Short mmCIF file of C-alpha atoms in Angstrom, two decimals:
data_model
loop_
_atom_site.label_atom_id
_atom_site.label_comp_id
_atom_site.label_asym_id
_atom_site.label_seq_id
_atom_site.Cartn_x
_atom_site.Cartn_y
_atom_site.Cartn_z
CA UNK A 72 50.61 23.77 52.18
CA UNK A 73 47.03 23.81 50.63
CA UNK A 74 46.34 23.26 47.11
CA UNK A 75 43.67 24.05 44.72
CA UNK A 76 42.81 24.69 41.04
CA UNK A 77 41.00 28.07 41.83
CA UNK A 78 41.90 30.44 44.65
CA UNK A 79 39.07 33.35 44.55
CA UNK A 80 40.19 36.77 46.90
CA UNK A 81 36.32 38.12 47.59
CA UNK A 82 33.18 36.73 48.48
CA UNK A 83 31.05 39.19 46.68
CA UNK A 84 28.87 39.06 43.67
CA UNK A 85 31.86 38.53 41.26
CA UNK A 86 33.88 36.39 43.37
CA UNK A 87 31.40 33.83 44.61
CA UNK A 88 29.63 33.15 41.20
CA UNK A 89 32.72 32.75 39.97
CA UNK A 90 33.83 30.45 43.00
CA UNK A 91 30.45 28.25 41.88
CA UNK A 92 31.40 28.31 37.87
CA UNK A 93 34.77 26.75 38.52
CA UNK A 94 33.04 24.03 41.58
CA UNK A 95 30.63 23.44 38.14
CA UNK A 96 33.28 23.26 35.85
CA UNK A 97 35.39 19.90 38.28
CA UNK A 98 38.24 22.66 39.57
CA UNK A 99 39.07 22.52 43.57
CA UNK A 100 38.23 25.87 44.93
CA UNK A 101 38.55 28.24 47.75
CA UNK A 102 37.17 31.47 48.09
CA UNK A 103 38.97 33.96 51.06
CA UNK A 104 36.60 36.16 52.72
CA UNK A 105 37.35 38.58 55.50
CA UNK A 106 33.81 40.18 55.55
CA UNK A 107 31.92 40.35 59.06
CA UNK A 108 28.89 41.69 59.36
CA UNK A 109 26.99 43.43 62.10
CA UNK A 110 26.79 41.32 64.34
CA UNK A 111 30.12 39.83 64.43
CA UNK A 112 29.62 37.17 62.26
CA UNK A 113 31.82 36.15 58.71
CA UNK A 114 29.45 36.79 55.86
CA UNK A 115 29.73 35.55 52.53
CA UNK A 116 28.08 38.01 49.54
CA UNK A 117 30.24 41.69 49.26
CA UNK A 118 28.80 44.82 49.67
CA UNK A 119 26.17 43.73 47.06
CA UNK A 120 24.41 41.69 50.11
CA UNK A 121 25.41 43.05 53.17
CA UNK A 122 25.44 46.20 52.98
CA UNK A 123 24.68 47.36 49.31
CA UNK A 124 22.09 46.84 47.04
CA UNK A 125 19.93 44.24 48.79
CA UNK A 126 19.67 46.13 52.27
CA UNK A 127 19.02 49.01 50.18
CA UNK A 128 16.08 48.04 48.47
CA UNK A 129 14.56 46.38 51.43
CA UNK A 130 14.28 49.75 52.82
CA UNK A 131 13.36 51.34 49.57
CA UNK A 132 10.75 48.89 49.45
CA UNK A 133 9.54 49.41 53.24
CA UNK A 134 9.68 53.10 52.46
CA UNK A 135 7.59 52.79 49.68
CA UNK A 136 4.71 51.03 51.57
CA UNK A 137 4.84 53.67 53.90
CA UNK A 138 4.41 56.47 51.40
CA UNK A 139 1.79 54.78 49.47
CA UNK A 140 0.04 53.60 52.49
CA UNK A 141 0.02 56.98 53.85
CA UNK A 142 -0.30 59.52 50.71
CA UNK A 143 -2.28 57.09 48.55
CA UNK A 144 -4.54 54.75 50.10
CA UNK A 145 -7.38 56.42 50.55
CA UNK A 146 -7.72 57.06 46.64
CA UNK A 147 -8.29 53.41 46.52
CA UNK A 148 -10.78 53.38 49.73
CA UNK A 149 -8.71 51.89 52.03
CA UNK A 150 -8.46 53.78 55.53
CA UNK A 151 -5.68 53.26 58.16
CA UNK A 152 -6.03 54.65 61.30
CA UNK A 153 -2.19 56.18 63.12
CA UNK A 154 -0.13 54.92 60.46
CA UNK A 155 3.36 54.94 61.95
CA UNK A 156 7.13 54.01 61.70
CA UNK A 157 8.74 51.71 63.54
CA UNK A 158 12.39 52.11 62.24
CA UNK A 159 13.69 49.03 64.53
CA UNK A 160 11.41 46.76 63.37
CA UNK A 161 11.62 48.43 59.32
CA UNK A 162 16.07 47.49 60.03
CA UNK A 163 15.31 44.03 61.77
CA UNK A 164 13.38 43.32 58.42
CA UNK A 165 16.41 44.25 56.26
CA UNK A 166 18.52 42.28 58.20
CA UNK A 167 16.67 39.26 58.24
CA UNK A 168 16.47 39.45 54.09
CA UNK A 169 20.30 40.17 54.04
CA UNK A 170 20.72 37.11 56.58
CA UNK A 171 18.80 34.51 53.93
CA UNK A 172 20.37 35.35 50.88
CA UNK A 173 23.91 35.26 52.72
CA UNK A 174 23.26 31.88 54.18
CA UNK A 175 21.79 30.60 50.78
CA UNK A 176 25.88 31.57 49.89
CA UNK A 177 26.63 29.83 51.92
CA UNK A 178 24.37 26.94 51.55
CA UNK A 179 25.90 26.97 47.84
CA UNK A 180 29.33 27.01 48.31
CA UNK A 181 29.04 23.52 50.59
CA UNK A 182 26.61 22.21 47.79
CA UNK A 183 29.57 22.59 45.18
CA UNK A 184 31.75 21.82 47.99
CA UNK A 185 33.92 25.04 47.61
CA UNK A 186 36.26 25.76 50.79
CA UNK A 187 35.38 29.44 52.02
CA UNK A 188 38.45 30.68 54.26
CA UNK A 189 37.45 33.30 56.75
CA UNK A 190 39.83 35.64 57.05
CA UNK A 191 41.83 38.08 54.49
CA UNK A 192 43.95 36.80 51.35
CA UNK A 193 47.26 38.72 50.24
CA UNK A 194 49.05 37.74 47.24
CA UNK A 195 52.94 36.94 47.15
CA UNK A 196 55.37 37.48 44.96
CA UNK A 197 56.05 33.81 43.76
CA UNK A 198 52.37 33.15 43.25
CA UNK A 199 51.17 32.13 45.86
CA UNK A 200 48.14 33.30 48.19
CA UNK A 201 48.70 34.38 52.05
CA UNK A 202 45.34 33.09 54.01
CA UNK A 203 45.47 35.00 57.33
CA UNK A 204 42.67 33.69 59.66
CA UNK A 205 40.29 35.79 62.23
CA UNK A 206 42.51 34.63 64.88
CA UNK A 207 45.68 35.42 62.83
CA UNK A 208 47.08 32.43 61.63
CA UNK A 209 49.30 32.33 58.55
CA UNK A 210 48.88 29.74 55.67
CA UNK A 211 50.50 29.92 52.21
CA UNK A 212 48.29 28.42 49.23
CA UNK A 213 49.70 27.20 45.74
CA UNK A 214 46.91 27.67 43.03
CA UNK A 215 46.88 26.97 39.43
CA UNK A 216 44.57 30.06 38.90
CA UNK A 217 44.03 33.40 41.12
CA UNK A 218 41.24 35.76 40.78
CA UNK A 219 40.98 39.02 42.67
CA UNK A 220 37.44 40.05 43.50
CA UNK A 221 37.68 42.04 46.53
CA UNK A 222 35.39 45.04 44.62
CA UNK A 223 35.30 48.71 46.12
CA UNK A 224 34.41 51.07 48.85
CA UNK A 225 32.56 54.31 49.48
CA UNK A 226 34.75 57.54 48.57
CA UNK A 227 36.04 59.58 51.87
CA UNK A 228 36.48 63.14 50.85
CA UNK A 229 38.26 65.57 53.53
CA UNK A 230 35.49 67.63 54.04
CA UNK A 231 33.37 65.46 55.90
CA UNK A 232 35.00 62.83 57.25
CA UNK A 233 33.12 59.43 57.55
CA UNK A 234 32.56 58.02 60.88
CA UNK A 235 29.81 55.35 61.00
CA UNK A 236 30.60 54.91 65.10
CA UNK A 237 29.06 58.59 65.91
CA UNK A 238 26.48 57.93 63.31
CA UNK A 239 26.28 61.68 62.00
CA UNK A 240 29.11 61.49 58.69
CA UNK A 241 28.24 58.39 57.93
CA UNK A 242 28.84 56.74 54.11
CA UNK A 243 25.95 54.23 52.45
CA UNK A 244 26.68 51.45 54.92
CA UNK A 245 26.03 53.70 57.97
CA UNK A 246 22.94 54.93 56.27
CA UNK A 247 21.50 51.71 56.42
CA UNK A 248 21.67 51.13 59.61
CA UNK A 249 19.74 54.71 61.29
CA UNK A 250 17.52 54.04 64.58
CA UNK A 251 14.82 56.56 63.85
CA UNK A 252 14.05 58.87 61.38
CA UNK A 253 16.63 62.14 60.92
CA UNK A 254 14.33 65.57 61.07
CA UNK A 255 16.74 66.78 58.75
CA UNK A 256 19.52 64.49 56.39
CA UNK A 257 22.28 65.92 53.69
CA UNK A 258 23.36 63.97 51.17
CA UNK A 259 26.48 64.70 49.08
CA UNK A 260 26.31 63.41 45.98
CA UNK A 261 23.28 62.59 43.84
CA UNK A 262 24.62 59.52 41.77
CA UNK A 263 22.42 56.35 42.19
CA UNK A 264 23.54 55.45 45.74
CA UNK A 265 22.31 59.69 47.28
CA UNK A 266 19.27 59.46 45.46
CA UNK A 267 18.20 56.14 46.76
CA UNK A 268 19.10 56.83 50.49
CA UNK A 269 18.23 59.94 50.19
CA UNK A 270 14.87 58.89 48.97
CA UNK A 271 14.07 56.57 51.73
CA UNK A 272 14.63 58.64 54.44
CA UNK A 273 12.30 61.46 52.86
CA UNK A 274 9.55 58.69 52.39
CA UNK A 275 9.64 58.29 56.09
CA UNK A 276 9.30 61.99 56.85
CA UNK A 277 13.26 63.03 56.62
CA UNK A 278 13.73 66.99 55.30
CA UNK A 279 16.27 66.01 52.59
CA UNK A 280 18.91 68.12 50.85
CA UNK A 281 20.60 66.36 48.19
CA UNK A 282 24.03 68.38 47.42
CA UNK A 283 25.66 67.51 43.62
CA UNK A 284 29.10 69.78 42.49
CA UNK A 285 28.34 69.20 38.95
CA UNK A 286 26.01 71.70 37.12
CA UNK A 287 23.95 68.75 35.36
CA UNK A 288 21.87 66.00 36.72
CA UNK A 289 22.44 62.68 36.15
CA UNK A 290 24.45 63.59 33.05
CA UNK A 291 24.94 60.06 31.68
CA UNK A 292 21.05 59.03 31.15
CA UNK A 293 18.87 60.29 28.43
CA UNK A 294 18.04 64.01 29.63
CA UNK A 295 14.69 63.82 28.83
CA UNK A 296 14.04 61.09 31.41
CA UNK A 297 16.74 62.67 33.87
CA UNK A 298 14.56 65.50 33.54
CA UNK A 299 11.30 63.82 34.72
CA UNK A 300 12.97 61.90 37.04
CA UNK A 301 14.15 65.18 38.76
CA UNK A 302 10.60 66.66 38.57
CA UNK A 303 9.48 63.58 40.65
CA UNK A 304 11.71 63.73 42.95
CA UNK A 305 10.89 67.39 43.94
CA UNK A 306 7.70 67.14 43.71
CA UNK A 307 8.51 64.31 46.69
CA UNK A 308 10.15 66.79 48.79
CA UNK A 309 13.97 66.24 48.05
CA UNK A 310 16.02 69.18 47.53
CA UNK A 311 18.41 68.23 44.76
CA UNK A 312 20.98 71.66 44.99
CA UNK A 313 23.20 71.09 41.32
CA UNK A 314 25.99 73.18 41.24
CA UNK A 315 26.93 72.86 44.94
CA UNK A 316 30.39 71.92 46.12
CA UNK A 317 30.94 71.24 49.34
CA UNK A 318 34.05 72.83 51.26
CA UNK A 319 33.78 71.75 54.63
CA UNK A 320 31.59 70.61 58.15
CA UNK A 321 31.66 70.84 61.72
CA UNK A 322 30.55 68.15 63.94
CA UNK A 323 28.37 68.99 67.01
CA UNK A 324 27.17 66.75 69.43
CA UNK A 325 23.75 66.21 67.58
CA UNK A 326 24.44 67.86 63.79
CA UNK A 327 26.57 68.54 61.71
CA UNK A 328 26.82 71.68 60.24
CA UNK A 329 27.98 71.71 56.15
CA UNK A 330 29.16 74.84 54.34
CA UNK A 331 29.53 74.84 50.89
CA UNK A 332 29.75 77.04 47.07
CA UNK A 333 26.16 77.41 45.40
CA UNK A 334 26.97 79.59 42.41
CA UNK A 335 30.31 81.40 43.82
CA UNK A 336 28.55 82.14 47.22
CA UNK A 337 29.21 80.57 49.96
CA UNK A 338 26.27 78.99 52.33
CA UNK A 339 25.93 76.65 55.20
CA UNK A 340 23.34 74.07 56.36
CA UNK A 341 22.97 72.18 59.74
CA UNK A 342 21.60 68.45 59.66
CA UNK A 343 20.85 65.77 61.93
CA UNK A 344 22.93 63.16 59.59
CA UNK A 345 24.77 63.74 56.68
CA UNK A 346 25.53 60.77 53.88
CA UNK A 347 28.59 60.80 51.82
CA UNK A 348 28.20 59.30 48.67
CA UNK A 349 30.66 60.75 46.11
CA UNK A 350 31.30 57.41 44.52
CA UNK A 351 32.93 54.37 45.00
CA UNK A 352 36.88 53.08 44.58
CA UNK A 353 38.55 49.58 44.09
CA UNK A 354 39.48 47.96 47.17
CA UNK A 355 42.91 47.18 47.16
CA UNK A 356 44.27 47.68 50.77
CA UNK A 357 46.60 44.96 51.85
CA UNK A 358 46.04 42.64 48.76
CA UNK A 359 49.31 42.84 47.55
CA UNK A 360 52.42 41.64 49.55
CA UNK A 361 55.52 44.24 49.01
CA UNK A 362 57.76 43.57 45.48
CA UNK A 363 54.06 42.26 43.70
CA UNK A 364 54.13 44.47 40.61
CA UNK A 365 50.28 44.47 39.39
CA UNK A 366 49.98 46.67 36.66
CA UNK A 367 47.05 49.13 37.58
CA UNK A 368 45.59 52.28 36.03
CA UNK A 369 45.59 56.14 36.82
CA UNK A 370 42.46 55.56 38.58
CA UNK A 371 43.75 52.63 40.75
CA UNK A 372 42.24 50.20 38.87
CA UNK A 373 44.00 46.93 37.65
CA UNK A 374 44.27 46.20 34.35
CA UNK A 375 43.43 43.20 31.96
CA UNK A 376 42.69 41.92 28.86
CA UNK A 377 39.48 40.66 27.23
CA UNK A 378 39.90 37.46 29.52
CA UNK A 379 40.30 39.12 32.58
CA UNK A 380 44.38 37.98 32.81
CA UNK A 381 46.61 40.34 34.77
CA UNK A 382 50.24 41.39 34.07
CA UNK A 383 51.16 38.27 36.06
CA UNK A 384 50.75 34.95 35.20
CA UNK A 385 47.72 32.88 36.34
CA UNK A 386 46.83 35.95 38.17
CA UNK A 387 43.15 37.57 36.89
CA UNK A 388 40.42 40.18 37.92
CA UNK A 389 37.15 41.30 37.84
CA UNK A 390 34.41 43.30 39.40
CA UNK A 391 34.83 46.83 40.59
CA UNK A 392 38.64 45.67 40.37
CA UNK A 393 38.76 46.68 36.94
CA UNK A 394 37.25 48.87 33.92
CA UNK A 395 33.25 49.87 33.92
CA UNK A 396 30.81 50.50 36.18
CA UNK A 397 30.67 49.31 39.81
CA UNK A 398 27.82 46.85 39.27
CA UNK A 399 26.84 44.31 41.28
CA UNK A 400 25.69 42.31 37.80
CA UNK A 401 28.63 43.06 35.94
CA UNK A 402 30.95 41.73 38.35
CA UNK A 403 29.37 38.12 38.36
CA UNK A 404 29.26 37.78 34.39
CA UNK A 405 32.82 38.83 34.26
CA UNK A 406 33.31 35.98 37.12
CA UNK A 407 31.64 33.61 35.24
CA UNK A 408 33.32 34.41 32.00
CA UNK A 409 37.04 34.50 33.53
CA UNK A 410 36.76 30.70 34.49
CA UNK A 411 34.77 29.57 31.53
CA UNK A 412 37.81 31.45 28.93
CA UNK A 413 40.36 29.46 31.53
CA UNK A 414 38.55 26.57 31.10
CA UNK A 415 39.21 26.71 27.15
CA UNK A 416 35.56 28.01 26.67
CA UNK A 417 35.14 31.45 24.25
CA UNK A 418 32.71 33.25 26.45
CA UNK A 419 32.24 37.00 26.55
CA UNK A 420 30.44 39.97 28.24
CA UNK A 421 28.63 42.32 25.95
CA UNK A 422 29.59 45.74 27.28
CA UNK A 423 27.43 47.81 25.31
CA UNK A 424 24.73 46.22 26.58
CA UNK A 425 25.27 46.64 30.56
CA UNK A 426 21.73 47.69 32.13
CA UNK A 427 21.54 50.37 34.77
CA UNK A 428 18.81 51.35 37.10
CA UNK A 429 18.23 53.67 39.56
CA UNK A 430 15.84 52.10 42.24
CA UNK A 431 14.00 55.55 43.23
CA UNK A 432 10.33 56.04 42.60
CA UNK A 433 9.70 55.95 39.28
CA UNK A 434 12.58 53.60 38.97
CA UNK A 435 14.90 54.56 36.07
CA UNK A 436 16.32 51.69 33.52
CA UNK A 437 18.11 52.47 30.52
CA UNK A 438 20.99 50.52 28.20
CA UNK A 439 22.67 50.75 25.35
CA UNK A 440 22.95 54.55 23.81
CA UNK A 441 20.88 58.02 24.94
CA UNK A 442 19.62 60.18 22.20
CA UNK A 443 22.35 62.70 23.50
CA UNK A 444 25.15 60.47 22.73
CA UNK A 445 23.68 59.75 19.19
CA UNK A 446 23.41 63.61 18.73
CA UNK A 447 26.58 64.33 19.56
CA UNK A 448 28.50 61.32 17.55
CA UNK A 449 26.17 62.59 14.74
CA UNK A 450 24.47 59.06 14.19
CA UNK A 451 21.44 58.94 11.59
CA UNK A 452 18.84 58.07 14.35
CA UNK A 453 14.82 57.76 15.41
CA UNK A 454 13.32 58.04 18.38
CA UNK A 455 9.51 57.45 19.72
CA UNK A 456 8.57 57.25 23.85
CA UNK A 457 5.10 56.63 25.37
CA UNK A 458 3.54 57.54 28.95
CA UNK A 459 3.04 55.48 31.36
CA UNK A 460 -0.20 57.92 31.49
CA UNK A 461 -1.68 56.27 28.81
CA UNK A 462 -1.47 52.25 30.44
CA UNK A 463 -4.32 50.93 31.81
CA UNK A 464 -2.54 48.68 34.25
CA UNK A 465 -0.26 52.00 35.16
CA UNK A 466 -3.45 53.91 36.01
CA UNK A 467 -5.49 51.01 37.74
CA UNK A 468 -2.10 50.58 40.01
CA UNK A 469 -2.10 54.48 40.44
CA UNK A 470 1.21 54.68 39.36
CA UNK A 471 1.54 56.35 36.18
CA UNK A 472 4.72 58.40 36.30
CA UNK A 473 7.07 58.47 33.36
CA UNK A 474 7.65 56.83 30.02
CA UNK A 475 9.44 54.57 27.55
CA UNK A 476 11.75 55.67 24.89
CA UNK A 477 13.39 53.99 22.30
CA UNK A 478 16.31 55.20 19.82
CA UNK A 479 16.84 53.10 16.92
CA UNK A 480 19.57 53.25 13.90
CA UNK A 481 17.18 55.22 10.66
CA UNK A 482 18.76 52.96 8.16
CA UNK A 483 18.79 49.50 9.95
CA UNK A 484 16.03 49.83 12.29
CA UNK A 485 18.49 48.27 14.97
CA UNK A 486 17.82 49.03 18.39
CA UNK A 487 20.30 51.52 19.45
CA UNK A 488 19.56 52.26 23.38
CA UNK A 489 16.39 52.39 25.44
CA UNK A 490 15.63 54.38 28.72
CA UNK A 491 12.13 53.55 30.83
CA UNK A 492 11.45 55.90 33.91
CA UNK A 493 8.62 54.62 36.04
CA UNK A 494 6.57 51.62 37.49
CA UNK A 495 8.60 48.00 37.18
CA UNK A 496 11.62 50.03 35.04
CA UNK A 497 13.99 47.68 35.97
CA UNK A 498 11.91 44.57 35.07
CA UNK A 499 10.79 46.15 31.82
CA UNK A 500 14.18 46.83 30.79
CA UNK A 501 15.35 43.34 30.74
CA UNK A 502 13.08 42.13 27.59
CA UNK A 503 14.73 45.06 25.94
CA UNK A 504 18.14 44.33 26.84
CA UNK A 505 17.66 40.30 25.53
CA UNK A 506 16.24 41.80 22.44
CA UNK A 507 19.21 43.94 21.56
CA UNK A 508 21.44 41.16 22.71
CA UNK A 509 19.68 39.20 20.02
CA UNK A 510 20.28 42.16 17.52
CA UNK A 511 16.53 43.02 17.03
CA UNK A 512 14.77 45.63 15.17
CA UNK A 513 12.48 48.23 16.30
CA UNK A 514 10.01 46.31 13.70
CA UNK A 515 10.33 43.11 16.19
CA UNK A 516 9.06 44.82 19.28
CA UNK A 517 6.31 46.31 17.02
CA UNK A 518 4.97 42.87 15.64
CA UNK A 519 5.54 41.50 19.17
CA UNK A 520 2.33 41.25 20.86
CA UNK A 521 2.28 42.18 24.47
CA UNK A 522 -0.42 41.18 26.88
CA UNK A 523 -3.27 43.23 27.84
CA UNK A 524 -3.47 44.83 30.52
CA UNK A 525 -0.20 45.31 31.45
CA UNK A 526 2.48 47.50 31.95
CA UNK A 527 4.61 46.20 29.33
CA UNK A 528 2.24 47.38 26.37
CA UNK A 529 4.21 50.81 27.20
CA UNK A 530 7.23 49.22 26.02
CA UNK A 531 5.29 48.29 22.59
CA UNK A 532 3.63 51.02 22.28
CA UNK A 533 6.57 53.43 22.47
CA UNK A 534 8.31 51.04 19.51
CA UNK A 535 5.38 52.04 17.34
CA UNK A 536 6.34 55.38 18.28
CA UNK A 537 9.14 55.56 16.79
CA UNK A 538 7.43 55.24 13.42
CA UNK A 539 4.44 57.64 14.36
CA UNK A 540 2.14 54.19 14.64
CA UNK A 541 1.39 54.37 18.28
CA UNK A 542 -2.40 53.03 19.26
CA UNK A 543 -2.86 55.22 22.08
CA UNK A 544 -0.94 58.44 20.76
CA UNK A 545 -2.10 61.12 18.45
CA UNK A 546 0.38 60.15 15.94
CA UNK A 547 0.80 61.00 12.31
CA UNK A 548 2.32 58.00 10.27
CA UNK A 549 5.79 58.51 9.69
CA UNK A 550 6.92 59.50 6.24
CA UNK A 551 9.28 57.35 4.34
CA UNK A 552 12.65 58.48 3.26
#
């Protein structure tokens, strides 16, 4: 029977990092993976790699070429005779990306000599880990520490029924992996995930209808840049329908046809392919023997303390496993955190200050609060937000979409929550996020100075906002209370 200090269930973002902390830290490890990916082959990485959010922005980003290329260029006075898509060659690209950062995994995990175990892990009742390989063999392992990492999958909702074989219902993974370009695509569900598939497909020249049950759009970011973020999206051809549930479909040989409630009446649309992407869920199926009582949630979730410790001793989790968001960067602090608090260490993940973007064009970034959520707790606030219109570097890049916004406490001056919707919005973001992780004022950003010309002088200029002291604003200085 196999031994080790560490025995890590997942290969994903959580469950590799935190496979590498403990290699760091002198434990023995092994990490169970059961992943395979397209071409038959055991993959290290989760959905995050494979078939998530790397794949996903290699198209986004192939997508976007296009688009500018094709809608843009000639502003700058560049000419390109047939312009054209190969999609083959745009998913062979993707592929190869995926391929490097999985074998750099890999590379890793034989670096910090970590044993990876292809095949699926089950725990048992008396501790212990089941290792079943690809070719079925059995092997118990004893382990001093066990974390579960085996994160989520896409939602299947009755109405249309996922099947990535046929290609036509297909969830985000089957959307990834289209030969040519669909005349016409639905979309159910405009979280992150519909909006950036969704986008890429209408870059490439994809009619796209975008169906979301709930009246509001994107209700948990700051509705001012929801707002523009919706604007831009329309004005790229998506047809985001709010409101509309969707009751049912019928596959044909080439379409599928979709009926659904816009407003009490019933209607009906016919598409090529049709994406599901309600959401995600914690993926729990066959991870627990029979008689292992894991305390989990109403939502299926399992539940833990602040150090990620299970009902069961020397049993932990993380990731999309447990409470928050389903994000690929949550998931490897929390891994890196569990081992270090094992270890004896007092680590800790700051979950008010969990960044989120939304990889569309204009990207949207935010963290920490929304001026709604101040409004409605009734917190003494101030706000200021710049355009991007007014950046030189935004305008010489002719991309100039959006803003920066700021919301700060009116007594302390404490950063409260910031929200940036447009070029590099997930880069710009980041100096915000180690600011407020450092407790900063609104003040420090203002006395910050910020190189010239660049995008981030947005990011300083909407701090002076806040204070009616922006350079490149018609402000009025802010009276003082």
């Amino acid at each position: 029977m196999a031994n080790y200090d560490f025995v890590i269930i997942g290969g994903g973002p959580g469950g590799y990092i935190a496979a590498i902390r403990a290699a760091q830290l002198g434990f023995t490890v092994a990490c169970i993976e059961k992943r395979k990916n397209k071409f038959d082959q055991p993959a290290l990485g989760g959905t995050c790699l494979n078939v998530g959010c790397i794949p996903s922005k290699a198209l986004l980003d192939t997508s976007h070429h296009y688009l500018f290329a094709n809608e843009h260029f000639e502003q700058h006075g560049l000419s390109v005779k047939e312009l054209a898509v190969d999609v083959k060659a745009m998913i062979s690209r993707k592929d190869d990306v995926v391929k490097k950062l999985i074998d750099g995994v890999a590379g890793l995990f034989k670096a910090h000599k970590i044993d990876w175990l292809q095949g699926s892990g089950q725990l048992q009742k008396n501790k212990q880990v089941k290792f079943t390989s690809f070719d079925g063999e059995e092997q118990l392992i004893d382990a001093k520490h066990i974390i579960l990492a085996t994160g989520s999958v896409p939602i299947n909702i009755p109405p249309t029924p996922i099947d990535n074989e046929t290609g036509i219902i297909v969830d985000s993974t089957g959307a990834l992996e289209f030969t040519e370009v669909p005349k016409t695509l639905g979309v159910i569900g405009a979280g992150v995930i519909g909006l950036e598939l969704g986008s890429v497909w209408a870059r490439l020249g994809a009619k796209v209808v975008i169906f979301e049950a709930m009246g509001s759009f994107l209700p948990m970011v700051d509705s001012q840049a929801s707002k523009e973020l919706l604007k831009q999206l329309k004005k790229q051809g998506l047809d985001v329908q709010l409101g509309a549930k969707v009751k049912g479909s019928s596959v044909n040989k080439n379409s599928v046809n979709v009926t659904y409630d816009l407003n009490g009446e019933e209607q009906s649309a016919e598409f090529e392919k049709l994406i599901v992407a309600v959401g995600r869920k914690p993926y729990v199926e066959g991870l627990l023997a029979d008689g292992v009582d894991l305390k989990m949630s109403d939502r299926g979730q399992i539940e833990v303390d602040e150090s990620y410790k299970t009902n069961i001793e020397g049993v932990y989790a993380i990731g999309d496993l447990i409470h928050g968001p389903a994000l690929a960067h949550k998931a490897m602090e929390e891994g890196v955190v569990c081992v270090e608090r094992i270890e004896g260490e007092q680590s800790l993940v700051n979950y008010d200050l969990i960044p989120s973007v939304i990889y569309t064009h204009p990207e949207l970034a935010w963290v920490g609060q929304s001026e709604d959520e101040l409004k409605e707790q009734g917190v003494e606030y101030k706000s200021g937000a710049m355009p991007f219109a007014a950046n030189g570097r935004a305008l010489a890049a002719d991309d100039a979409e959006g803003m920066v916004k700021f919301v700060a406490d009116e007594k302390t001056d404490r950063i409260l929550g910031c929200t940036i919707i447009g070029p590099q919005a997930s880069e710009l973001l980041q100096q915000i996020v180690i600011a407020m992780e450092f407790g900063a004022t609104i003040e420090d950003i203002q006395l910050t100075m910020f190189s010239h010309p660049s995008l981030s002088e947005v990011v300083h200029e909407a701090a002076l906002a806040v204070d009616q002291r922006a350079l490149h604003k018609a402000q009025r200085k802010r009276k003082k209370k």
